[in-house]
Tab-separated table of C-alpha atoms and ligand atoms in Angstrom:
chain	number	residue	atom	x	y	z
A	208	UNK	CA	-12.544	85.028	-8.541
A	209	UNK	CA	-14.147	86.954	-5.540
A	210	UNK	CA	-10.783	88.106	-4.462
A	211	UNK	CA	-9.601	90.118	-7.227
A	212	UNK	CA	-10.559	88.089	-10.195
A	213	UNK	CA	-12.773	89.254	-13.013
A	214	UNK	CA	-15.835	88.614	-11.000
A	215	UNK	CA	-14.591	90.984	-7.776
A	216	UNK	CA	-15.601	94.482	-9.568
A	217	UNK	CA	-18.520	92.655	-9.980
A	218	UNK	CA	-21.291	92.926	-10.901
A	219	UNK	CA	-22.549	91.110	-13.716
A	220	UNK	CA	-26.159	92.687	-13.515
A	221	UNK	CA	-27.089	95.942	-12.735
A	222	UNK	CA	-27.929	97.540	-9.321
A	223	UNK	CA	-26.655	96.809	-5.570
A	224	UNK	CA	-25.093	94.013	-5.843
A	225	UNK	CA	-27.198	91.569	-3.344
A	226	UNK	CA	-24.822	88.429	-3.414
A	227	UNK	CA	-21.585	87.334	-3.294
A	228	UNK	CA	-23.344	84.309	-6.102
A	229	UNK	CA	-26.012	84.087	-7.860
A	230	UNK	CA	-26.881	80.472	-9.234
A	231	UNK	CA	-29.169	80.662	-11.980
A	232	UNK	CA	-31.331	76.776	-11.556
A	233	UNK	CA	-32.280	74.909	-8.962
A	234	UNK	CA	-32.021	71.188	-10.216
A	235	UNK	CA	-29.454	68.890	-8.169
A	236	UNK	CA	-26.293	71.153	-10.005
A	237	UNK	CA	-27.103	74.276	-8.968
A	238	UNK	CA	-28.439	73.335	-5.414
A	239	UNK	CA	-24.957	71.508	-4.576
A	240	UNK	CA	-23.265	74.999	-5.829
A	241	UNK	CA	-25.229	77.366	-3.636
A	242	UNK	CA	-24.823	74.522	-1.049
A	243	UNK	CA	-20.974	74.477	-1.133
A	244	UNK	CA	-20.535	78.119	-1.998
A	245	UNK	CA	-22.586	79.040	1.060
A	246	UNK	CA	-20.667	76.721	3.558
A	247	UNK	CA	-17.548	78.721	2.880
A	248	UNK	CA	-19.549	82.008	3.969
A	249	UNK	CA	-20.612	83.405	0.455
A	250	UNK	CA	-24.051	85.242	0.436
A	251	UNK	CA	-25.612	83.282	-2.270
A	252	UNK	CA	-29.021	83.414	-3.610
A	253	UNK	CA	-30.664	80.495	-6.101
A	254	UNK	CA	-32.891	81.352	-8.972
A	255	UNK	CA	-35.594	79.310	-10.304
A	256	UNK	CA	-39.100	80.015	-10.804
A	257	UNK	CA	-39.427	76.132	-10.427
A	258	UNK	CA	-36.967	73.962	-8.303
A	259	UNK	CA	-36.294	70.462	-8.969
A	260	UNK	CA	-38.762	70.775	-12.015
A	261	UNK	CA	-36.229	69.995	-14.450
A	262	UNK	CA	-34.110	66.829	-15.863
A	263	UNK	CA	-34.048	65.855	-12.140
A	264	UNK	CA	-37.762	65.410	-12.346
A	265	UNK	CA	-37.971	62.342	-14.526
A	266	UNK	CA	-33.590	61.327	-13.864
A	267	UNK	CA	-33.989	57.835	-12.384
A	268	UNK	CA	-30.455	58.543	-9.948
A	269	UNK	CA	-28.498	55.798	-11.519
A	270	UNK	CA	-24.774	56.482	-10.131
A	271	UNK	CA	-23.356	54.196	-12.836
A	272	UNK	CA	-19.785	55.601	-14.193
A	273	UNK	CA	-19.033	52.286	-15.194
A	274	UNK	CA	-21.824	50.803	-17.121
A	275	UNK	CA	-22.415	54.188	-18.746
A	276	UNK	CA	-18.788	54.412	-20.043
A	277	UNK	CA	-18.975	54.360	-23.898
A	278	UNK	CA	-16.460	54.221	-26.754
A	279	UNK	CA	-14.837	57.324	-27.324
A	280	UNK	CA	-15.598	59.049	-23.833
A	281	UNK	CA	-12.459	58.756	-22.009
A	282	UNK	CA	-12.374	62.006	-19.921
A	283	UNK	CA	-16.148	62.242	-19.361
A	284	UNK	CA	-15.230	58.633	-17.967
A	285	UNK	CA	-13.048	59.695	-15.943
A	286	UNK	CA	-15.050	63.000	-14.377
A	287	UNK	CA	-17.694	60.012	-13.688
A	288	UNK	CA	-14.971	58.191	-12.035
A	289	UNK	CA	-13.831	61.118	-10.109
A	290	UNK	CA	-17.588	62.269	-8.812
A	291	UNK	CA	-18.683	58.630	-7.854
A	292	UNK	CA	-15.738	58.355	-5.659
A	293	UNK	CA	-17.147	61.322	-4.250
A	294	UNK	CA	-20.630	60.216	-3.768
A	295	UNK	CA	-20.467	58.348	-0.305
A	296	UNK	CA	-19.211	61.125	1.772
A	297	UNK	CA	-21.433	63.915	-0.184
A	298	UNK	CA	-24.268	61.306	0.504
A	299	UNK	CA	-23.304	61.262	4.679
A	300	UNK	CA	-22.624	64.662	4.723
A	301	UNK	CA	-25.744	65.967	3.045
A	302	UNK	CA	-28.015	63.163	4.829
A	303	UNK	CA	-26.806	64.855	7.886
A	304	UNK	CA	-26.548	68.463	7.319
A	305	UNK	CA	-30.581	67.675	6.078
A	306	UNK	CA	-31.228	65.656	8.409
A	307	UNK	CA	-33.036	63.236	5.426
A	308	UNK	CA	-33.096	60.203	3.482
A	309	UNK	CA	-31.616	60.233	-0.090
A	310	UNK	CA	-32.599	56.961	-1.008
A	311	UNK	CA	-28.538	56.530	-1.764
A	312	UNK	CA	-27.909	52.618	-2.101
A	313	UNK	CA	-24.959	50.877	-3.118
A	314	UNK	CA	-26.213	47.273	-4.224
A	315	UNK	CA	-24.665	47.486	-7.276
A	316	UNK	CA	-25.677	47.116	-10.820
A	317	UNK	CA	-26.248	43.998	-13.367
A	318	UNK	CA	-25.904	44.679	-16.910
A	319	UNK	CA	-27.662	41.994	-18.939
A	320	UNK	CA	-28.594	40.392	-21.974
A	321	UNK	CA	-31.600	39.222	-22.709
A	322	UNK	CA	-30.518	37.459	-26.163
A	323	UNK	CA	-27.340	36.107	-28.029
A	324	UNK	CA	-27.647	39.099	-29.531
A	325	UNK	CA	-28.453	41.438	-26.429
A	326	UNK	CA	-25.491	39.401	-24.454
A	327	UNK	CA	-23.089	40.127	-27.635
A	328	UNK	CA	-23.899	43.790	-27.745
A	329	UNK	CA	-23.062	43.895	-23.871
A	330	UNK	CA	-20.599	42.290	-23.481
A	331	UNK	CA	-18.728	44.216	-26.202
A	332	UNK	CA	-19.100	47.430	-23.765
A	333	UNK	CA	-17.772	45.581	-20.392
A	334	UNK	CA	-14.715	44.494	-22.628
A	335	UNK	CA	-14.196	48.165	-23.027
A	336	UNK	CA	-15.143	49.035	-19.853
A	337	UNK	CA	-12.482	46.214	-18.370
A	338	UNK	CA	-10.146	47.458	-20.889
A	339	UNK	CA	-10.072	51.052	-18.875
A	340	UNK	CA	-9.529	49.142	-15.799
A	341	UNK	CA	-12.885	49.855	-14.182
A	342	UNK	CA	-14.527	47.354	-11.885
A	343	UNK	CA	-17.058	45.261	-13.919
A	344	UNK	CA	-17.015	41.196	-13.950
A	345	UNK	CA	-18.972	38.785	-16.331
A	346	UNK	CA	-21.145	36.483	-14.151
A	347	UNK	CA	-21.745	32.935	-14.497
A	348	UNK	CA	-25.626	32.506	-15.404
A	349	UNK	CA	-26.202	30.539	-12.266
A	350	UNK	CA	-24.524	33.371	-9.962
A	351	UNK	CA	-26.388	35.961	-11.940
A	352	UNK	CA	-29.743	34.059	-11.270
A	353	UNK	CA	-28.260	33.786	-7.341
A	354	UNK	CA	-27.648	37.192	-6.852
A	355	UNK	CA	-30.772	38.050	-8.193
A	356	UNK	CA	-33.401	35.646	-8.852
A	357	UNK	CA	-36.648	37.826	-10.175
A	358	UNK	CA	-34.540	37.642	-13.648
A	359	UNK	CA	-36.290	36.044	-16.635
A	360	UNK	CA	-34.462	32.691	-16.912
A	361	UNK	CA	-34.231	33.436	-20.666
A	362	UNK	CA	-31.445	36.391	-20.100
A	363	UNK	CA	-28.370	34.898	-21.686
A	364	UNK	CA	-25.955	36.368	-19.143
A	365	UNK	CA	-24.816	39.505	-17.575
A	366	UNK	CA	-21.822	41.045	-15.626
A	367	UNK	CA	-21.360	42.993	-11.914
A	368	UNK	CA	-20.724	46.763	-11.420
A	369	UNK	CA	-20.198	46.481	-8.108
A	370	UNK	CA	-19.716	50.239	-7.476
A	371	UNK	CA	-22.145	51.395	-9.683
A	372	UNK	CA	-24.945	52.976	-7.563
A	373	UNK	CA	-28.179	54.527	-7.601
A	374	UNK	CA	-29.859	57.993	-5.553
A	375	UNK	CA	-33.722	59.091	-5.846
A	376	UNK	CA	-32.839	62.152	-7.702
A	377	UNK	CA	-36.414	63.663	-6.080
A	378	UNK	CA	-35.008	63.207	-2.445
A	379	UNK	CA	-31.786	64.906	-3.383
A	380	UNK	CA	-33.313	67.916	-4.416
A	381	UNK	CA	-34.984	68.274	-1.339
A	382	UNK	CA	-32.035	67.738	0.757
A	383	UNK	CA	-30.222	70.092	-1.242
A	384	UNK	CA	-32.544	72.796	-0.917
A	385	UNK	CA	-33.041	72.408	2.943
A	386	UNK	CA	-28.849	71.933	3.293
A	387	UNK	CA	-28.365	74.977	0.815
A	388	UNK	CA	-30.892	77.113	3.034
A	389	UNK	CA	-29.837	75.964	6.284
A	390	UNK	CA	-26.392	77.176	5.498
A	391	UNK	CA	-27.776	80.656	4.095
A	392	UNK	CA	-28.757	80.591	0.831
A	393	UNK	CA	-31.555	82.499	-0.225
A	394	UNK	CA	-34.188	80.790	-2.922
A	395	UNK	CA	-35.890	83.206	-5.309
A	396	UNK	CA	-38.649	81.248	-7.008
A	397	UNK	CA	-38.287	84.241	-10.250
A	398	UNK	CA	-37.611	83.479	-13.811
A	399	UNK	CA	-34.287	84.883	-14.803
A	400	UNK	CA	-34.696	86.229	-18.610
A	401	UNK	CA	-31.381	87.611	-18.914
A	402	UNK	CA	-28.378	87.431	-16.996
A	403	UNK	CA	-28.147	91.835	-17.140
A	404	UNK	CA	-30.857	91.389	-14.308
A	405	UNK	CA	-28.798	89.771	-11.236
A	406	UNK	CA	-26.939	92.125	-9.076
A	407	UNK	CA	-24.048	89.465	-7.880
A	408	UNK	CA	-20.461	89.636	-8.050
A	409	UNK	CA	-20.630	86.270	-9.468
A	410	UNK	CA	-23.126	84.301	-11.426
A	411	UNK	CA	-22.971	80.874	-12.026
A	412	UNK	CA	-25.462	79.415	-14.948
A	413	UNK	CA	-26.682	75.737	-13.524
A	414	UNK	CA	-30.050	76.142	-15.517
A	415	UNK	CA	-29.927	72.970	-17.969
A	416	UNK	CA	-31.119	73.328	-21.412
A	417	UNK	CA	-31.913	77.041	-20.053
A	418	UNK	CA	-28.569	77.698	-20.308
A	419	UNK	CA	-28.861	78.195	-24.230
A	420	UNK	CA	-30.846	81.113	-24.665
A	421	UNK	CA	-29.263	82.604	-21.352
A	422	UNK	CA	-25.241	82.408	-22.574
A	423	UNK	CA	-25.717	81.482	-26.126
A	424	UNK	CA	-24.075	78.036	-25.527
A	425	UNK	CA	-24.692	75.197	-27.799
A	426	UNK	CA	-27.243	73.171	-25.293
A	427	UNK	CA	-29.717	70.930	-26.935
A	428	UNK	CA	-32.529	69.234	-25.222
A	429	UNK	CA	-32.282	65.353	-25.593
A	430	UNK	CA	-35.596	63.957	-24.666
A	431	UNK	CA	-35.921	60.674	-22.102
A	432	UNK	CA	-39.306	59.043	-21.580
A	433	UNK	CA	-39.457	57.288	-17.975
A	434	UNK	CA	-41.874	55.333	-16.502
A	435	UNK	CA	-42.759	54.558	-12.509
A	436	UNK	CA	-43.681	51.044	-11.103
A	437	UNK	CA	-45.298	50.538	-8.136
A	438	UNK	CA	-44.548	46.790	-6.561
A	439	UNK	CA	-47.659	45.525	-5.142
A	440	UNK	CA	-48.540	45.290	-1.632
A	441	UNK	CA	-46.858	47.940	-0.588
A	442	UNK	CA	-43.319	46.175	-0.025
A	443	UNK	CA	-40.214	46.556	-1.664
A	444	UNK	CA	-39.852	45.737	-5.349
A	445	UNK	CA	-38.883	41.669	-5.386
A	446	UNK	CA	-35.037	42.710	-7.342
A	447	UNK	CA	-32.594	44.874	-5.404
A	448	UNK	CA	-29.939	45.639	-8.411
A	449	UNK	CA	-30.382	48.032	-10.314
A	450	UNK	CA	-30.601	46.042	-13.740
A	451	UNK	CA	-29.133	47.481	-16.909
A	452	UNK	CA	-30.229	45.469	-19.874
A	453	UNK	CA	-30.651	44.875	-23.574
A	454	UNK	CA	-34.106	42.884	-24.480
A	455	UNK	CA	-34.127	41.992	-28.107
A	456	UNK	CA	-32.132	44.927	-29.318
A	457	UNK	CA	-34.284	47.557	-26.727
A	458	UNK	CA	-31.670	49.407	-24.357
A	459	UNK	CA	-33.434	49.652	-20.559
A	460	UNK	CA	-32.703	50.045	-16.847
A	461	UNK	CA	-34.854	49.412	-13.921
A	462	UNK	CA	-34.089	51.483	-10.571
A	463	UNK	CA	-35.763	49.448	-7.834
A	464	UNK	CA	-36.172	51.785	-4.482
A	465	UNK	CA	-36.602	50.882	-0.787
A	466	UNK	CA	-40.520	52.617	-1.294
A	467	UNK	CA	-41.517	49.840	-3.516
A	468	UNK	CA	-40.688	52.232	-6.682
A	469	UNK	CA	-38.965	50.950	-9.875
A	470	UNK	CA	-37.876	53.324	-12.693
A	471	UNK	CA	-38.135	51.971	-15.971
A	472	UNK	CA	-36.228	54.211	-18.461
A	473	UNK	CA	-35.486	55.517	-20.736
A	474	UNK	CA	-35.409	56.896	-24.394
A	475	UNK	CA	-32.853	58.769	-25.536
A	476	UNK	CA	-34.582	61.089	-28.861
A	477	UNK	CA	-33.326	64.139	-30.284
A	478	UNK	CA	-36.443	66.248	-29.709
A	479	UNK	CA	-37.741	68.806	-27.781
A	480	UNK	CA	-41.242	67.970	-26.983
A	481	UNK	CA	-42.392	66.223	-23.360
A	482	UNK	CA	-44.998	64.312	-25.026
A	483	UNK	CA	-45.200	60.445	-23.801
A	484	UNK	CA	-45.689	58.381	-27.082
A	485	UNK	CA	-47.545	55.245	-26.576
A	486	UNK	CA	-45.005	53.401	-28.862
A	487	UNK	CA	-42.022	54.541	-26.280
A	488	UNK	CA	-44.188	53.327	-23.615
A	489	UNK	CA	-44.799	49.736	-25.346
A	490	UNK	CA	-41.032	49.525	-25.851
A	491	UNK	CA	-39.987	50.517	-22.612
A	492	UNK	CA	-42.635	48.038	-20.866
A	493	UNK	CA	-42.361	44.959	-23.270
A	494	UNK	CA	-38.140	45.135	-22.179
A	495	UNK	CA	-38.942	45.622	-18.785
A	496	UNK	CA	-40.976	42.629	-18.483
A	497	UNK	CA	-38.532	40.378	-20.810
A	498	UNK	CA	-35.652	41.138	-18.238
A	499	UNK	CA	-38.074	41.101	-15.201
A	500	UNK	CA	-41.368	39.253	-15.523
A	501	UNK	CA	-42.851	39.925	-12.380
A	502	UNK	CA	-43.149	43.734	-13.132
A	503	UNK	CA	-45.909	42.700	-15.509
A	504	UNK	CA	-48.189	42.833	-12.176
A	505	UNK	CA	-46.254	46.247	-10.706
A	506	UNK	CA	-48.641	49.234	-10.682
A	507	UNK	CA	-47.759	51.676	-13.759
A	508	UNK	CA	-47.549	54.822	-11.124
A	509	UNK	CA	-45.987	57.376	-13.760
A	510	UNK	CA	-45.088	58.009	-17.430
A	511	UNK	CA	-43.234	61.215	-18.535
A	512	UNK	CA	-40.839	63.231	-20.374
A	513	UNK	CA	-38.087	65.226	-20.112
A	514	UNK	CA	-35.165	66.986	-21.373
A	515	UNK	CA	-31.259	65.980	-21.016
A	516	UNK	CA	-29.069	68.912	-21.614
A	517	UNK	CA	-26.796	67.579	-24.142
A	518	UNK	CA	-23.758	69.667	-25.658
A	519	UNK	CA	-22.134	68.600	-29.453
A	520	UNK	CA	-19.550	66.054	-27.571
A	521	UNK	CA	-22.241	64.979	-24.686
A	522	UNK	CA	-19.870	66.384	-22.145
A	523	UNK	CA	-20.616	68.825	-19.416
A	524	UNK	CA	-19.442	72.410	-19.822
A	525	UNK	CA	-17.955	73.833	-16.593
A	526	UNK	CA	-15.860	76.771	-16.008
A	527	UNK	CA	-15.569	80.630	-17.068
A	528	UNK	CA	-17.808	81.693	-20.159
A	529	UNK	CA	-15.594	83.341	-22.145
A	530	UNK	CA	-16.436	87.301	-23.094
A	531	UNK	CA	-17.988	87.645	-19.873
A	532	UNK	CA	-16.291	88.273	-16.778
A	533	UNK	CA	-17.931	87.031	-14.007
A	534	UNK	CA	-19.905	84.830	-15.078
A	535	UNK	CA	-19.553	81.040	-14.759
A	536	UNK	CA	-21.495	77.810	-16.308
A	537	UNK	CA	-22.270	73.792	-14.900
A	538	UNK	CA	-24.607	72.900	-17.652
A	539	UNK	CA	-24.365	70.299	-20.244
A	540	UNK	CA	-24.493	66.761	-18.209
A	541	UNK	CA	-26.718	65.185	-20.513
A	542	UNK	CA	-27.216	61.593	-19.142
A	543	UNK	CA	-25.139	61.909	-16.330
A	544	UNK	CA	-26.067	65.153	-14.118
A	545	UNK	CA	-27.002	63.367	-10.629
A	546	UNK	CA	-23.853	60.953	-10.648
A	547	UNK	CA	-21.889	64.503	-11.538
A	548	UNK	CA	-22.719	66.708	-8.801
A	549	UNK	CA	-20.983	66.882	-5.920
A	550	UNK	CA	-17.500	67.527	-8.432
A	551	UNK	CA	-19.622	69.690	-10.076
A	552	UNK	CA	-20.186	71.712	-6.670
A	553	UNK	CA	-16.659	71.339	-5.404
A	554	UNK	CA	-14.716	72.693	-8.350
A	555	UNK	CA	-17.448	75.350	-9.131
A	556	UNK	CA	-16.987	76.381	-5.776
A	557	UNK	CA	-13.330	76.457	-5.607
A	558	UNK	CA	-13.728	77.888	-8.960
A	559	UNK	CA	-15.791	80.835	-7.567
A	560	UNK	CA	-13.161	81.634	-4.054
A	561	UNK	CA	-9.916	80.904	-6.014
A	562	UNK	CA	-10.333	81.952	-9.756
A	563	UNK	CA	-8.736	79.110	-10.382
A	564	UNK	CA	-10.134	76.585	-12.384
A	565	UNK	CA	-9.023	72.492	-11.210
A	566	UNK	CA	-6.866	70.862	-13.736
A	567	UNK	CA	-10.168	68.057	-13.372
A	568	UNK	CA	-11.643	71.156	-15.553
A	569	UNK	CA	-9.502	71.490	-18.530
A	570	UNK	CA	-11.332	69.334	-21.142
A	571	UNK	CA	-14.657	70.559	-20.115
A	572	UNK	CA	-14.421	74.164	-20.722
A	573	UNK	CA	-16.989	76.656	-22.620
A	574	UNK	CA	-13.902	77.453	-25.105
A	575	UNK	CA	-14.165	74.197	-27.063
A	576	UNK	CA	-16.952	75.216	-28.326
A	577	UNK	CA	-16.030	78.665	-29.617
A	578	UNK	CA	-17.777	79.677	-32.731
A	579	UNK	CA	-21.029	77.037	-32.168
A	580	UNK	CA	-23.674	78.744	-30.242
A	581	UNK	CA	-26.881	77.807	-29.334
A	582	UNK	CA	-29.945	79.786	-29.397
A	583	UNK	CA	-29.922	83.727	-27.375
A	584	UNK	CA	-33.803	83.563	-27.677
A	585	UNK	CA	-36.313	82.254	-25.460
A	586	UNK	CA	-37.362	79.186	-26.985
A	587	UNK	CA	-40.666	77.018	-27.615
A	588	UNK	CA	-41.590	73.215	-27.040
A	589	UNK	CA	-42.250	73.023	-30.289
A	590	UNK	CA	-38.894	73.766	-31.600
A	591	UNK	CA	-36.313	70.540	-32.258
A	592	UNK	CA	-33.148	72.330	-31.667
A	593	UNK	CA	-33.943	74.602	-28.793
A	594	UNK	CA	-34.356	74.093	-24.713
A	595	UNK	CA	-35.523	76.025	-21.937
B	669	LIG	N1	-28.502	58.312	-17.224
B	669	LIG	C1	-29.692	57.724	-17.685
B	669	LIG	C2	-30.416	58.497	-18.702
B	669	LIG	O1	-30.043	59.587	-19.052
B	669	LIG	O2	-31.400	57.983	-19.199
């Protein structure tokens, strides 16, 4: 695209043109962009009048492409598939070129029922997940109590992603930002209310549910509530899986971390408020504590809300907008943005040299969705079917 494509007149804004890319948002997506765009020697500034403020804020990291495979998702499963097997060596290579800790741990996860019921519902999803061929085993109850013990002794029975793996989507951010800077990207903390006002050759729309109003795309906002444990004592929490789970019909995960932090998330509501409900907060909680008594006595550090960017199929939209040259969008990844982006930040990036989008691209484009935009305005809190 820079050399000779659409974008190479460029110019999508007005003015000098200050960068070779722009990247409107500076969640996870749109750091790892600037971040591999600068490494190959593109001036690149970030814009975000808030970084790491957004979906990333409240995302609990889970890296799970196999226990968050669902009927009638075949090629998102297999862009999860592709971007977990990328995840070690973006993990070393950012942990280095940052010089921090990502909280990146690969203990696997246990999906679990709590129930007959809860077991049945779960186990009809690892079927379908073994059916694809991807690596998840029913346990025995006795080696699912000896792998990890803190379990309730009521939960029915569970099975073993072994490669399903968790982040701490907070520490990623920051890693991103220092790697993106240290390699020459410039941050503008500046709200970006059209795209008309970046002078780049090549902007690239990472801004979540922003990217609605900004390119007209159909992006809803699909509201999570997430709590934050604390274990007591200031050790780790006393479960090292994370633990996917059904408790008497209630979907919930727990993230333990290394700090002594355990996510407990999440709803999934189509709204577009942030408020935490106490209802949500009883739900989440009573589960929790079903699955994993002792958390009953953890420290409730956190409760909060935010916004998934969800598209009408739940898939991510990357590639070329169409209608306007130059300009590119990674928005759209809904539940699974922090397991999706280092391919995100690869192909953009290749995207943005070559001009040439990776077949990995083709069912994710912004043409399926011709005809169905979203909203061009700015939009509210208040209003169900907009984001910002
Ligand atoms: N991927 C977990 C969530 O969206 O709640």
């Amino acid at each position: 695209m820079l050399s000779g494509g659409a974008g190479s007149t460029g110019d999508v804004g007005r003015g000098t043109v200050e960068a070779d890319v722009a990247v409107v948002g500076a969640g996870p997506v749109g750091l790892a962009i600037a971040w591999r765009c600068a490494q190959r020697g593109l001036r690149v500034s970030v814009h975000d009048p808030a970084p790491g403020s957004g979906a990333s804020r409240v995302a609990a990291g889970m890296l799970a492409p196999v226990a968050e495979a669902y009927f009638g998702e075949r090629e998102l499963t297999g862009l999860l598939t592709e971007s977990a097997a990328r995840w070690p060596g973006f993990a070393a290579e950012l942990a280095g070129a940052a010089g921090a800790d990502l909280g990146y741990r690969t203990d696997g996860t246990l999906v679990v029922g709590l129930t007959a019921d809860d077991l049945a519902e779960a186990g009809r999803l690892w079927s379908y997940q073994q059916g694809l061929g991807l690596p998840i085993r029913p346990l025995r109850p006795s080696e699912l109590r000896d792998r990890e013990p803190a379990l309730a002794p009521r939960v029915r029975g569970g099975a073993l992603a072994p490669g399903d793996h968790q982040v701490d989507p907070r520490r990623l951010v920051a890693a991103l930002r220092t790697a993106a800077e240290r390699a020459g990207a410039v941050l503008r903390p500046a709200a970006v209310g059209a795209l008309s006002e970046l002078a780049a050759r090549v902007v690239v729309v990472a801004a979540g549910c922003g990217a609605a109003a900004l390119t007209g795309l159909p992006v809803r906002p699909v509201k999570g509530q997430v709590l934050r444990l604390r274990a007591p004592g200031g050790g780790p929490p006393g479960f090292r899986h994370v633990i996917r789970g059904y408790a008497d019909g209630e979907p919930v995960y727990l993230v333990p971390r290394d700090s002594g932090e355990v996510v407990v998330g999440a709803t999934v509501e189509e709204r577009a408020d942030t408020v935490v409900t106490a209802g949500a907060v009883l739900r989440l909680l009573r589960a929790a504590v079903d699955l994993v008594p002792e958390l009953a006595e953890y420290e409730l550090v956190e409760a909060a809300a935010g916004w998934r960017p969800g598209t009408p199929d739940n898939a991510p939209i990357i590639g070329a907008l169409p209608g306007r040259p130059g300009v590119l969008v990674a928005t759209g990844h809904h539940r699974h943005g922090i397991v999706l982006t280092p391919v995100t930040a690869d192909l953009v990036a290749e995207l943005v040299v070559t001009g040439e989008p990776d077949p990995l691209l083709a069912p994710f484009g912004a043409a399926r969705f011709a005809g169905r935009t979203g909203p061009v305005r700015a939009p509210s809190d208040t209003e169900e079917e907009t984001c910002d």
